[in-house]
Coordinates of N, CA and C in Angstrom, one line a residue:
M1 N -19.2 24.7 -16.8 CA -18.1 24.0 -16.2 C -17.6 24.8 -15.0
S2 N -17.5 24.1 -13.8 CA -17.1 24.8 -12.6 C -15.6 25.1 -12.7
E3 N -15.2 26.2 -12.1 CA -13.8 26.7 -12.1 C -13.0 25.8 -11.2
Q4 N -11.8 25.6 -11.6 CA -10.9 24.7 -10.8 C -10.6 25.4 -9.5
P5 N -10.7 24.6 -8.4 CA -10.4 25.2 -7.0 C -9.0 25.8 -7.0
P6 N -8.8 26.9 -6.3 CA -7.5 27.7 -6.3 C -6.3 26.8 -5.9
Y7 N -6.5 25.9 -4.9 CA -5.3 25.1 -4.5 C -4.9 24.1 -5.6
L8 N -5.8 23.7 -6.4 CA -5.4 22.8 -7.5 C -4.6 23.6 -8.6
R9 N -5.1 24.8 -8.8 CA -4.3 25.7 -9.8 C -2.9 25.9 -9.3
I10 N -2.8 26.2 -8.0 CA -1.4 26.4 -7.4 C -0.6 25.2 -7.4
A11 N -1.2 24.0 -7.2 CA -0.5 22.8 -7.3 C 0.1 22.5 -8.7
D12 N -0.8 22.8 -9.7 CA -0.3 22.7 -11.1 C 0.8 23.7 -11.4
E13 N 0.7 24.9 -10.8 CA 1.8 25.9 -11.0 C 3.1 25.4 -10.4
L14 N 3.0 24.9 -9.2 CA 4.3 24.4 -8.5 C 4.8 23.2 -9.3
R15 N 3.9 22.3 -9.7 CA 4.4 21.1 -10.4 C 5.1 21.5 -11.8
Q16 N 4.5 22.6 -12.4 CA 5.1 23.0 -13.7 C 6.5 23.6 -13.4
R17 N 6.7 24.4 -12.4 CA 8.0 24.9 -12.1 C 9.0 23.9 -11.9
I18 N 8.6 22.8 -11.2 CA 9.5 21.7 -11.0 C 9.9 21.0 -12.3
A19 N 8.8 20.8 -13.2 CA 9.1 20.2 -14.5 C 10.0 21.0 -15.4
E20 N 9.9 22.4 -15.2 CA 10.7 23.3 -16.0 C 12.1 23.5 -15.4
H21 N 12.4 22.8 -14.2 CA 13.7 22.9 -13.5 C 13.9 24.3 -12.9
V22 N 12.8 25.0 -12.7 CA 13.0 26.2 -11.8 C 13.5 25.8 -10.5
W23 N 12.9 24.7 -10.0 CA 13.3 24.1 -8.7 C 13.8 22.7 -9.0
E24 N 14.9 22.3 -8.5 CA 15.5 21.0 -8.7 C 15.3 20.1 -7.4
P25 N 15.3 18.8 -7.6 CA 15.2 17.9 -6.4 C 16.2 18.3 -5.3
G26 N 15.7 18.5 -4.1 CA 16.5 18.9 -2.9 C 16.4 20.4 -2.7
D27 N 15.8 21.2 -3.6 CA 15.7 22.6 -3.4 C 14.6 22.9 -2.4
R28 N 14.8 23.9 -1.6 CA 13.8 24.4 -0.7 C 12.9 25.4 -1.4
L29 N 11.6 25.3 -1.2 CA 10.7 26.2 -1.8 C 10.7 27.5 -1.1
P30 N 10.3 28.6 -1.8 CA 10.1 29.9 -1.1 C 9.0 29.7 0.0
S31 N 8.9 30.7 0.8 CA 7.8 30.6 1.9 C 6.4 30.6 1.3
R32 N 5.5 30.1 2.0 CA 4.1 30.2 1.5 C 3.6 31.6 1.3
A33 N 4.1 32.5 2.1 CA 3.7 33.9 1.9 C 4.2 34.4 0.6
Q34 N 5.5 34.1 0.3 CA 6.0 34.5 -1.0 C 5.3 33.9 -2.2
I35 N 5.1 32.6 -2.1 CA 4.4 32.0 -3.2 C 3.0 32.5 -3.4
G36 N 2.3 32.7 -2.2 CA 1.0 33.3 -2.3 C 0.9 34.6 -2.9
Q37 N 1.9 35.5 -2.6 CA 2.0 36.8 -3.1 C 2.2 36.8 -4.6
E38 N 3.1 35.9 -5.1 CA 3.4 35.8 -6.5 C 2.2 35.3 -7.3
C39 N 1.4 34.4 -6.7 CA 0.3 33.7 -7.4 C -1.1 34.4 -7.1
G40 N -1.1 35.3 -6.2 CA -2.3 36.0 -5.9 C -3.3 35.3 -5.1
V41 N -2.8 34.4 -4.2 CA -3.7 33.6 -3.3 C -3.2 33.7 -1.8
G42 N -4.0 33.3 -0.9 CA -3.6 33.3 0.5 C -2.7 32.1 0.8
E43 N -2.1 32.2 2.0 CA -1.2 31.1 2.5 C -1.9 29.8 2.6
N44 N -3.2 29.8 3.1 CA -3.9 28.6 3.3 C -4.1 27.8 2.0
V45 N -4.2 28.6 0.9 CA -4.4 27.9 -0.5 C -3.0 27.3 -0.8
V46 N -1.9 28.0 -0.6 CA -0.6 27.4 -0.9 C -0.4 26.2 0.0
R47 N -0.8 26.2 1.2 CA -0.6 25.1 2.1 C -1.3 23.9 1.6
R48 N -2.6 24.0 1.2 CA -3.3 22.9 0.6 C -2.7 22.4 -0.6
A49 N -2.2 23.2 -1.5 CA -1.5 22.8 -2.7 C -0.3 22.0 -2.4
Q50 N 0.5 22.5 -1.4 CA 1.7 21.8 -1.0 C 1.4 20.4 -0.3
E51 N 0.4 20.4 0.5 CA 0.0 19.1 1.1 C -0.4 18.1 0.1
L52 N -1.1 18.5 -1.0 CA -1.5 17.6 -2.1 C -0.2 17.1 -2.7
L53 N 0.7 17.9 -3.1 CA 1.9 17.5 -3.7 C 2.8 16.6 -2.8
I54 N 2.8 16.9 -1.5 CA 3.5 16.0 -0.6 C 2.9 14.6 -0.6
S55 N 1.5 14.5 -0.6 CA 0.9 13.2 -0.6 C 1.2 12.5 -1.9
Q56 N 1.5 13.2 -3.0 CA 1.8 12.6 -4.3 C 3.3 12.3 -4.4
G57 N 4.1 12.7 -3.4 CA 5.5 12.4 -3.5 C 6.3 13.4 -4.3
V58 N 5.6 14.5 -4.7 CA 6.3 15.5 -5.5 C 7.2 16.4 -4.6
L59 N 6.6 16.7 -3.4 CA 7.3 17.5 -2.4 C 7.5 16.7 -1.2
E60 N 8.3 17.2 -0.3 CA 8.4 16.6 1.0 C 8.6 17.7 2.1
G61 N 7.9 17.6 3.2 CA 8.0 18.6 4.2 C 9.0 18.1 5.3
R62 N 9.8 19.1 5.8 CA 10.7 18.8 6.8 C 10.4 19.6 8.0
A63 N 10.1 19.0 9.1 CA 9.7 19.7 10.3 C 10.7 20.8 10.7
G64 N 10.3 22.0 10.9 CA 11.1 23.1 11.3 C 12.0 23.6 10.3
S65 N 12.0 23.1 9.0 CA 12.9 23.5 8.0 C 12.2 24.1 6.8
G66 N 11.0 23.5 6.4 CA 10.3 24.0 5.2 C 9.9 22.9 4.3
T67 N 9.6 23.3 3.1 CA 9.1 22.3 2.1 C 10.1 22.2 0.9
Y68 N 10.4 21.0 0.5 CA 11.5 20.8 -0.5 C 11.0 19.9 -1.6
V69 N 11.6 20.1 -2.8 CA 11.3 19.2 -3.9 C 11.9 17.8 -3.6
A70 N 11.0 16.8 -3.7 CA 11.4 15.5 -3.4 C 12.3 14.9 -4.5
E71 N 13.2 14.0 -4.0 CA 14.1 13.3 -5.0 C 13.2 12.3 -5.8
P72 N 13.4 12.2 -7.1 CA 12.6 11.3 -7.9 C 12.7 9.8 -7.4
R73 N 11.6 9.1 -7.4 CA 11.6 7.7 -7.0 C 10.8 6.9 -7.9
Q74 N 11.3 5.8 -8.4 CA 10.6 5.0 -9.3 C 9.3 4.5 -8.7
R75 N 8.2 4.6 -9.4 CA 6.9 4.2 -8.9 C 6.8 2.7 -9.2
V76 N 6.5 1.9 -8.2 CA 6.5 0.5 -8.2 C 5.1 0.1 -8.8
R77 N 5.1 -0.9 -9.7 CA 3.8 -1.4 -10.3 C 3.4 -2.7 -9.5
V78 N 2.3 -2.6 -8.9 CA 1.8 -3.7 -8.1 C 0.6 -4.3 -8.8
V79 N 0.7 -5.6 -9.3 CA -0.3 -6.2 -10.1 C -1.2 -7.1 -9.2
R80 N -2.5 -6.9 -9.3 CA -3.4 -7.7 -8.5 C -4.1 -8.6 -9.5
S81 N -3.9 -9.9 -9.4 CA -4.5 -10.9 -10.4 C -4.5 -12.3 -9.8
S82 N -5.6 -13.0 -10.0 CA -5.7 -14.4 -9.6 C -4.7 -15.3 -10.3
A83 N -4.3 -14.8 -11.5 CA -3.4 -15.6 -12.3 C -1.9 -15.6 -11.8
R84 N -1.7 -14.8 -10.8 CA -0.3 -14.6 -10.4 C 0.1 -15.4 -9.2
E85 N -0.8 -16.3 -8.7 CA -0.4 -17.3 -7.7 C 0.4 -18.4 -8.4
Q86 N 1.7 -18.5 -8.1 CA 2.5 -19.5 -8.7 C 2.9 -20.6 -7.7
P87 N 3.3 -21.8 -8.2 CA 3.7 -22.9 -7.3 C 5.0 -22.5 -6.5
S88 N 5.8 -21.6 -7.1 CA 7.0 -21.2 -6.4 C 7.2 -19.7 -6.6
G89 N 7.7 -19.0 -5.5 CA 7.8 -17.6 -5.6 C 6.5 -16.9 -5.3
S90 N 6.6 -15.5 -5.2 CA 5.4 -14.8 -4.8 C 5.1 -13.8 -5.9
P91 N 3.8 -13.3 -6.0 CA 3.4 -12.3 -6.9 C 4.3 -11.0 -6.7
F92 N 4.5 -10.6 -5.5 CA 5.3 -9.4 -5.2 C 6.7 -9.6 -5.8
R93 N 7.3 -10.7 -5.6 CA 8.6 -11.0 -6.1 C 8.6 -10.9 -7.6
Q94 N 7.6 -11.4 -8.3 CA 7.5 -11.3 -9.7 C 7.4 -9.9 -10.2
D95 N 6.6 -9.1 -9.5 CA 6.5 -7.6 -9.9 C 7.8 -6.9 -9.8
M96 N 8.6 -7.2 -8.7 CA 9.8 -6.5 -8.5 C 10.9 -7.0 -9.5
K97 N 10.8 -8.3 -9.8 CA 11.8 -8.8 -10.8 C 11.6 -8.1 -12.2
A98 N 10.3 -7.9 -12.5 CA 10.0 -7.3 -13.8 C 10.5 -5.8 -13.8
L99 N 10.6 -5.2 -12.7 CA 11.1 -3.8 -12.6 C 12.6 -3.8 -12.3
R100 N 13.2 -5.0 -12.2 CA 14.6 -5.1 -11.9 C 15.0 -4.5 -10.6
L101 N 14.1 -4.8 -9.6 CA 14.3 -4.3 -8.3 C 14.5 -5.6 -7.4
Q102 N 15.3 -5.4 -6.3 CA 15.5 -6.5 -5.4 C 14.3 -6.5 -4.4
S103 N 13.7 -7.7 -4.3 CA 12.5 -7.8 -3.4 C 12.8 -8.5 -2.2
D104 N 12.1 -8.2 -1.1 CA 12.3 -8.8 0.2 C 11.1 -8.5 1.0
W105 N 10.9 -9.1 2.1 CA 9.9 -8.7 3.1 C 10.3 -9.2 4.5
E106 N 9.8 -8.4 5.4 CA 10.0 -8.7 6.8 C 8.6 -9.1 7.4
S107 N 8.6 -10.0 8.3 CA 7.3 -10.5 8.9 C 7.4 -10.8 10.3
R108 N 6.2 -10.7 11.0 CA 6.1 -11.2 12.3 C 4.8 -11.9 12.5
T109 N 4.8 -13.1 13.1 CA 3.6 -13.9 13.3 C 3.3 -14.0 14.8
D110 N 2.0 -13.8 15.1 CA 1.5 -14.0 16.5 C 0.4 -15.1 16.4
A111 N 0.6 -16.2 17.0 CA -0.4 -17.3 17.0 C -1.5 -17.1 18.1
K112 N -2.7 -17.6 17.8 CA -3.7 -17.6 18.8 C -4.1 -16.1 19.3
V113 N -4.3 -15.3 18.3 CA -4.7 -13.9 18.7 C -6.3 -13.8 18.5
P114 N -7.0 -13.3 19.5 CA -8.4 -13.2 19.4 C -8.8 -12.3 18.3
A115 N -9.8 -12.7 17.5 CA -10.2 -11.9 16.3 C -11.0 -10.7 16.7
P116 N -10.6 -9.5 16.3 CA -11.4 -8.3 16.5 C -12.8 -8.4 15.8
A117 N -13.7 -7.6 16.1 CA -15.1 -7.7 15.5 C -15.1 -7.7 14.0
E118 N -14.4 -6.7 13.4 CA -14.4 -6.6 12.0 C -13.7 -7.8 11.3
I119 N -12.6 -8.2 11.8 CA -11.9 -9.4 11.3 C -12.8 -10.7 11.4
A120 N -13.5 -10.8 12.5 CA -14.4 -11.9 12.7 C -15.5 -11.9 11.7
T121 N -16.0 -10.8 11.4 CA -17.1 -10.7 10.4 C -16.6 -11.1 9.1
R122 N -15.4 -10.6 8.7 CA -14.8 -10.9 7.4 C -14.5 -12.4 7.3
L123 N -14.2 -13.1 8.4 CA -13.8 -14.5 8.3 C -15.0 -15.4 8.6
G124 N -16.1 -14.8 9.0 CA -17.3 -15.6 9.3 C -17.2 -16.4 10.6
I125 N -16.5 -15.8 11.6 CA -16.3 -16.5 12.8 C -16.8 -15.6 14.0
V126 N -16.8 -16.2 15.2 CA -17.2 -15.4 16.3 C -16.1 -14.5 16.8
E127 N -16.5 -13.3 17.2 CA -15.6 -12.3 17.7 C -14.8 -12.9 18.9
G128 N -13.5 -12.8 18.9 CA -12.7 -13.4 19.9 C -12.1 -14.8 19.6
E129 N -12.7 -15.4 18.6 CA -12.1 -16.7 18.2 C -10.7 -16.6 17.7
L130 N -9.9 -17.6 18.0 CA -8.4 -17.5 17.8 C -8.0 -17.5 16.4
C131 N -7.1 -16.6 16.0 CA -6.5 -16.5 14.7 C -5.0 -16.5 14.7
V132 N -4.4 -16.7 13.6 CA -3.0 -16.5 13.4 C -2.8 -15.2 12.7
R133 N -2.1 -14.2 13.3 CA -2.0 -12.9 12.7 C -0.5 -12.7 12.3
T134 N -0.3 -12.3 11.0 CA 1.0 -12.0 10.5 C 1.1 -10.7 9.9
T135 N 2.0 -9.9 10.3 CA 2.2 -8.5 9.7 C 3.4 -8.6 8.8
Y136 N 3.3 -7.9 7.7 CA 4.4 -7.9 6.7 C 4.8 -6.4 6.3
E137 N 6.0 -6.3 6.0 CA 6.6 -5.1 5.4 C 7.3 -5.5 4.2
F138 N 6.8 -5.1 3.0 CA 7.4 -5.5 1.7 C 8.4 -4.4 1.3
L139 N 9.5 -4.9 0.8 CA 10.6 -4.0 0.4 C 11.0 -4.1 -1.0
A140 N 11.3 -3.0 -1.7 CA 11.9 -3.0 -3.0 C 13.2 -2.2 -3.0
D141 N 14.3 -2.9 -3.3 CA 15.6 -2.3 -3.1 C 15.8 -1.8 -1.7
G142 N 15.3 -2.5 -0.8 CA 15.5 -2.1 0.6 C 14.5 -1.0 1.1
K143 N 13.6 -0.5 0.3 CA 12.7 0.6 0.6 C 11.3 0.0 0.8
P144 N 10.6 0.4 1.9 CA 9.2 -0.2 2.1 C 8.3 0.3 1.0
V145 N 7.5 -0.6 0.4 CA 6.5 -0.2 -0.6 C 5.1 -0.7 -0.3
Q146 N 5.0 -1.5 0.7 CA 3.7 -2.1 1.0 C 3.6 -2.7 2.4
L147 N 2.5 -2.6 3.0 CA 2.3 -3.2 4.3 C 1.1 -4.2 4.2
S148 N 1.1 -5.2 5.1 CA 0.0 -6.1 5.1 C -0.2 -6.7 6.4
T149 N -1.4 -6.9 6.9 CA -1.7 -7.6 8.1 C -2.7 -8.7 7.7
S150 N -2.3 -10.0 7.9 CA -3.0 -11.2 7.5 C -3.6 -11.9 8.7
W151 N -4.8 -12.4 8.6 CA -5.5 -13.1 9.6 C -6.0 -14.4 9.1
E152 N -5.7 -15.6 9.7 CA -6.2 -16.9 9.4 C -6.8 -17.5 10.6
P153 N -8.0 -18.1 10.5 CA -8.6 -18.8 11.6 C -7.7 -20.0 12.1
Y154 N -7.4 -20.0 13.4 CA -6.6 -21.1 13.9 C -7.2 -22.4 13.7
A155 N -8.6 -22.4 13.7 CA -9.3 -23.7 13.5 C -9.0 -24.3 12.1
V156 N -8.6 -23.5 11.2 CA -8.3 -24.0 9.8 C -6.8 -24.6 9.8
T157 N -5.9 -23.9 10.3 CA -4.5 -24.3 10.1 C -3.8 -24.9 11.4
G158 N -4.5 -24.7 12.6 CA -3.8 -25.2 13.8 C -3.5 -26.6 13.8
G159 N -2.3 -26.9 14.3 CA -1.8 -28.3 14.3 C -1.3 -28.9 13.0
T160 N -1.2 -28.0 12.0 CA -0.7 -28.4 10.7 C 0.7 -27.8 10.4
L161 N 1.4 -28.3 9.3 CA 2.7 -27.7 9.0 C 2.6 -26.3 8.4
V162 N 1.4 -25.8 8.1 CA 1.3 -24.5 7.5 C 0.7 -23.5 8.5
V163 N 0.7 -23.8 9.7 CA 0.1 -22.9 10.7 C 0.8 -21.5 10.8
L164 N 2.2 -21.6 10.5 CA 2.9 -20.3 10.5 C 3.2 -19.9 9.0
P165 N 2.6 -18.9 8.5 CA 2.8 -18.5 7.1 C 4.3 -18.3 6.7
E166 N 5.1 -17.9 7.6 CA 6.5 -17.6 7.3 C 7.4 -18.6 8.0
G167 N 6.9 -19.7 8.4 CA 7.7 -20.7 9.1 C 7.4 -22.1 8.7
G168 N 8.3 -23.0 8.9 CA 8.1 -24.4 8.5 C 8.5 -24.7 7.1
P169 N 8.2 -25.9 6.6 CA 8.6 -26.3 5.2 C 7.9 -25.5 4.1
H170 N 6.8 -24.9 4.4 CA 6.1 -24.1 3.3 C 6.1 -22.6 3.6
A171 N 7.1 -22.2 4.2 CA 7.2 -20.7 4.5 C 7.3 -19.9 3.3
G172 N 6.5 -18.8 3.2 CA 6.5 -17.9 2.1 C 5.9 -18.4 0.9
A173 N 5.1 -19.5 0.9 CA 4.5 -20.1 -0.3 C 3.3 -19.4 -0.7
G174 N 2.7 -18.5 0.1 CA 1.5 -17.9 -0.2 C 0.3 -18.6 0.3
V175 N -0.8 -17.9 0.4 CA -2.0 -18.5 1.0 C -2.6 -19.7 0.1
V176 N -2.7 -19.5 -1.2 CA -3.2 -20.5 -2.0 C -2.5 -21.8 -2.0
N177 N -1.1 -21.7 -2.1 CA -0.3 -22.9 -2.1 C -0.2 -23.5 -0.7
R178 N -0.2 -22.7 0.4 CA -0.2 -23.3 1.7 C -1.5 -24.0 2.0
M179 N -2.6 -23.4 1.7 CA -3.9 -24.1 2.0 C -4.0 -25.4 1.2
A180 N -3.5 -25.4 0.0 CA -3.6 -26.6 -0.8 C -2.9 -27.8 -0.1
E181 N -1.8 -27.5 0.7 CA -1.1 -28.5 1.4 C -1.9 -29.2 2.5
I182 N -2.9 -28.6 2.9 CA -3.8 -29.2 4.0 C -5.2 -29.5 3.4
G183 N -5.3 -29.6 2.1 CA -6.5 -30.0 1.4 C -7.6 -29.0 1.3
V184 N -7.2 -27.7 1.5 CA -8.2 -26.6 1.3 C -7.9 -25.9 -0.1
T185 N -8.9 -26.0 -1.0 CA -8.7 -25.4 -2.3 C -9.3 -24.0 -2.3
I186 N -8.5 -23.0 -2.7 CA -9.0 -21.6 -2.8 C -9.7 -21.4 -4.1
S187 N -10.9 -21.0 -4.1 CA -11.6 -20.8 -5.3 C -11.6 -19.4 -5.9
H188 N -11.6 -18.4 -4.9 CA -11.5 -17.0 -5.4 C -11.2 -16.1 -4.2
A189 N -10.8 -14.9 -4.6 CA -10.6 -13.8 -3.6 C -11.4 -12.6 -3.9
V190 N -11.8 -11.9 -2.8 CA -12.5 -10.7 -3.0 C -11.7 -9.5 -2.5
E191 N -11.5 -8.5 -3.2 CA -10.7 -7.3 -2.8 C -11.6 -6.1 -2.9
Q192 N -11.4 -5.3 -1.8 CA -12.2 -4.0 -1.7 C -11.1 -2.9 -1.5
P193 N -10.7 -2.2 -2.6 CA -9.8 -1.1 -2.4 C -10.5 0.3 -2.2
E194 N -9.9 1.1 -1.3 CA -10.4 2.4 -1.1 C -9.2 3.3 -0.7
P195 N -9.3 4.6 -1.1 CA -8.3 5.6 -0.7 C -8.5 6.1 0.7
R196 N -7.5 6.4 1.4 CA -7.6 7.1 2.7 C -6.2 7.7 3.0
H197 N -6.1 8.3 4.1 CA -4.9 8.9 4.6 C -4.1 7.9 5.5
A198 N -2.8 7.9 5.4 CA -2.0 7.0 6.2 C -2.1 7.4 7.7
T199 N -2.1 6.3 8.6 CA -2.0 6.6 10.0 C -0.6 7.0 10.3
A200 N -0.3 7.5 11.5 CA 1.0 7.9 11.9 C 2.0 6.7 11.9
E201 N 1.5 5.5 12.3 CA 2.3 4.3 12.3 C 2.6 3.9 10.9
E202 N 1.6 3.9 10.0 CA 1.8 3.5 8.6 C 2.8 4.4 7.9
A203 N 2.7 5.7 8.2 CA 3.6 6.7 7.5 C 5.0 6.5 8.0
S204 N 5.2 6.2 9.2 CA 6.5 5.9 9.8 C 7.1 4.7 9.1
L205 N 6.4 3.6 9.0 CA 6.9 2.3 8.4 C 7.2 2.5 6.9
L206 N 6.3 3.2 6.2 CA 6.5 3.4 4.8 C 7.4 4.5 4.4
G207 N 7.8 5.3 5.3 CA 8.7 6.4 5.0 C 8.0 7.5 4.2
I208 N 6.7 7.8 4.5 CA 6.0 8.8 3.8 C 5.5 9.8 4.8
Q209 N 4.9 10.9 4.3 CA 4.4 12.0 5.2 C 3.2 11.5 5.9
K210 N 3.1 12.0 7.1 CA 1.9 11.6 7.9 C 0.6 12.1 7.2
A211 N -0.4 11.3 7.1 CA -1.6 11.6 6.4 C -1.5 11.6 4.9
A212 N -0.4 11.1 4.3 CA -0.2 10.9 2.9 C -1.3 9.9 2.4
L213 N -1.6 10.1 1.1 CA -2.6 9.2 0.5 C -2.1 7.7 0.4
V214 N -2.9 6.8 0.8 CA -2.6 5.4 0.6 C -3.8 4.7 0.0
T215 N -3.6 3.5 -0.6 CA -4.7 2.7 -1.0 C -4.8 1.5 0.0
H216 N -6.0 1.4 0.6 CA -6.2 0.3 1.6 C -7.0 -0.7 0.9
I217 N -6.5 -1.9 0.8 CA -7.2 -3.1 0.2 C -7.6 -4.1 1.2
R218 N -8.8 -4.4 1.3 CA -9.3 -5.5 2.2 C -9.5 -6.7 1.3
R219 N -8.7 -7.7 1.5 CA -8.7 -8.9 0.7 C -9.1 -10.1 1.5
T220 N -10.0 -10.9 1.0 CA -10.4 -12.2 1.7 C -10.3 -13.3 0.7
Y221 N -9.7 -14.4 1.1 CA -9.6 -15.6 0.3 C -10.7 -16.6 0.7
Y222 N -11.4 -17.2 -0.3 CA -12.5 -18.2 0.0 C -12.1 -19.5 -0.5
S223 N -12.5 -20.6 0.2 CA -12.3 -21.9 -0.2 C -13.4 -22.3 -1.2
D224 N -13.3 -23.4 -1.9 CA -14.3 -23.8 -2.9 C -15.6 -24.2 -2.2
E225 N -15.6 -24.3 -0.9 CA -16.8 -24.5 -0.1 C -17.5 -23.2 0.3
G226 N -16.9 -22.1 -0.1 CA -17.4 -20.8 0.3 C -17.0 -20.2 1.6
R227 N -16.0 -20.9 2.3 CA -15.6 -20.5 3.6 C -14.4 -19.5 3.5
P228 N -14.5 -18.3 4.2 CA -13.3 -17.4 4.2 C -12.2 -18.1 5.0
V229 N -11.0 -18.2 4.5 CA -9.9 -18.9 5.2 C -8.7 -17.9 5.5
E230 N -8.8 -16.7 4.9 CA -7.8 -15.7 5.2 C -8.3 -14.4 4.8
T231 N -8.0 -13.4 5.6 CA -8.3 -12.0 5.2 C -7.2 -11.1 5.6
A232 N -7.0 -10.0 4.8 CA -5.8 -9.2 5.0 C -6.1 -7.7 4.7
D233 N -5.4 -6.9 5.4 CA -5.5 -5.4 5.2 C -4.1 -5.0 4.5
I234 N -4.2 -4.6 3.3 CA -3.0 -4.3 2.5 C -3.0 -2.8 2.3
V235 N -1.8 -2.2 2.6 CA -1.7 -0.7 2.5 C -0.6 -0.4 1.6
V236 N -0.9 0.4 0.5 CA 0.0 0.8 -0.5 C 0.1 2.3 -0.6
P237 N 1.3 2.9 -0.5 CA 1.4 4.4 -0.7 C 1.1 4.8 -2.1
A238 N 0.2 5.7 -2.3 CA -0.2 6.2 -3.6 C 1.0 6.8 -4.4
A239 N 1.8 7.5 -3.7 CA 2.9 8.3 -4.3 C 4.0 7.3 -4.9
H240 N 4.1 6.2 -4.3 CA 5.2 5.3 -4.7 C 4.8 4.0 -5.4
C241 N 3.5 3.8 -5.5 CA 3.0 2.6 -6.2 C 1.8 2.8 -7.0
E242 N 1.7 2.1 -8.1 CA 0.5 2.1 -8.9 C -0.1 0.7 -8.9
I243 N -1.4 0.6 -8.7 CA -2.0 -0.7 -8.5 C -2.7 -1.0 -9.9
V244 N -2.4 -2.2 -10.4 CA -3.0 -2.6 -11.7 C -3.8 -3.9 -11.4
Y245 N -5.0 -4.0 -11.9 CA -5.8 -5.2 -11.8 C -5.8 -5.9 -13.1
E246 N -5.4 -7.2 -13.1 CA -5.6 -8.0 -14.3 C -6.8 -8.9 -14.1
I247 N -7.7 -8.8 -15.1 CA -9.0 -9.6 -15.0 C -9.0 -10.7 -16.0
P248 N -8.9 -12.0 -15.5 CA -8.9 -13.1 -16.4 C -10.3 -13.2 -17.1
I249 N -10.3 -13.5 -18.4 CA -11.6 -13.7 -19.1 C -11.8 -15.1 -19.5
S250 N -12.9 -15.7 -19.0 CA -13.2 -17.1 -19.3 C -13.9 -17.2 -20.6
R251 N -13.6 -18.2 -21.4 CA -14.2 -18.3 -22.8 C -14.9 -19.7 -22.8

């Protein structure tokens, strides 16, 4: 069995000290040089250990000040399941209600935006074809916990009452319910989750450290005719959210 990398050992040691209340939330950690001397490792090893714990929400770095023990924050449970599309309300709102958290979201829609190459490929359209793009910031008790950028082909919804996802009589009804209003039946969705580091913009919007770990989900909804009718990039901070997939079983 290979030996545990030194930075992981130091991360475990720092985590243990916090668990044993050697350091409390809000406490400033000793310098990297001091920690390295105590643990018999170099400062670069301590830095990697601290960066890992920062990405996990255990520590927080403050520019020009040092590294501190982060205040505890309830981890939000985000459920991904086809069974959670309801006639009224949203899956996100259901998740937050189960956690007794106040849910809300902010959005911005831009109509007739040319589709970038990757989005066009995911929607099965020509690059540059017009789409309706909506960006979302989802909040739990006023704190951002999820970002999403949704793209819908203008050819599908243009000229209908559901062209604006967050406007009109069906605002906020969700993709499945909105599409049903114009005779489009969603048969399934495909999701591709992968871990990566947050961009500077994402970190700023989510209130996390730059380059902190996030889960990036590429989701695409398909009609019963096999046509992609919406695709989205969903970004969830790993330190603040756990993602759970519910898999319906057909009998």
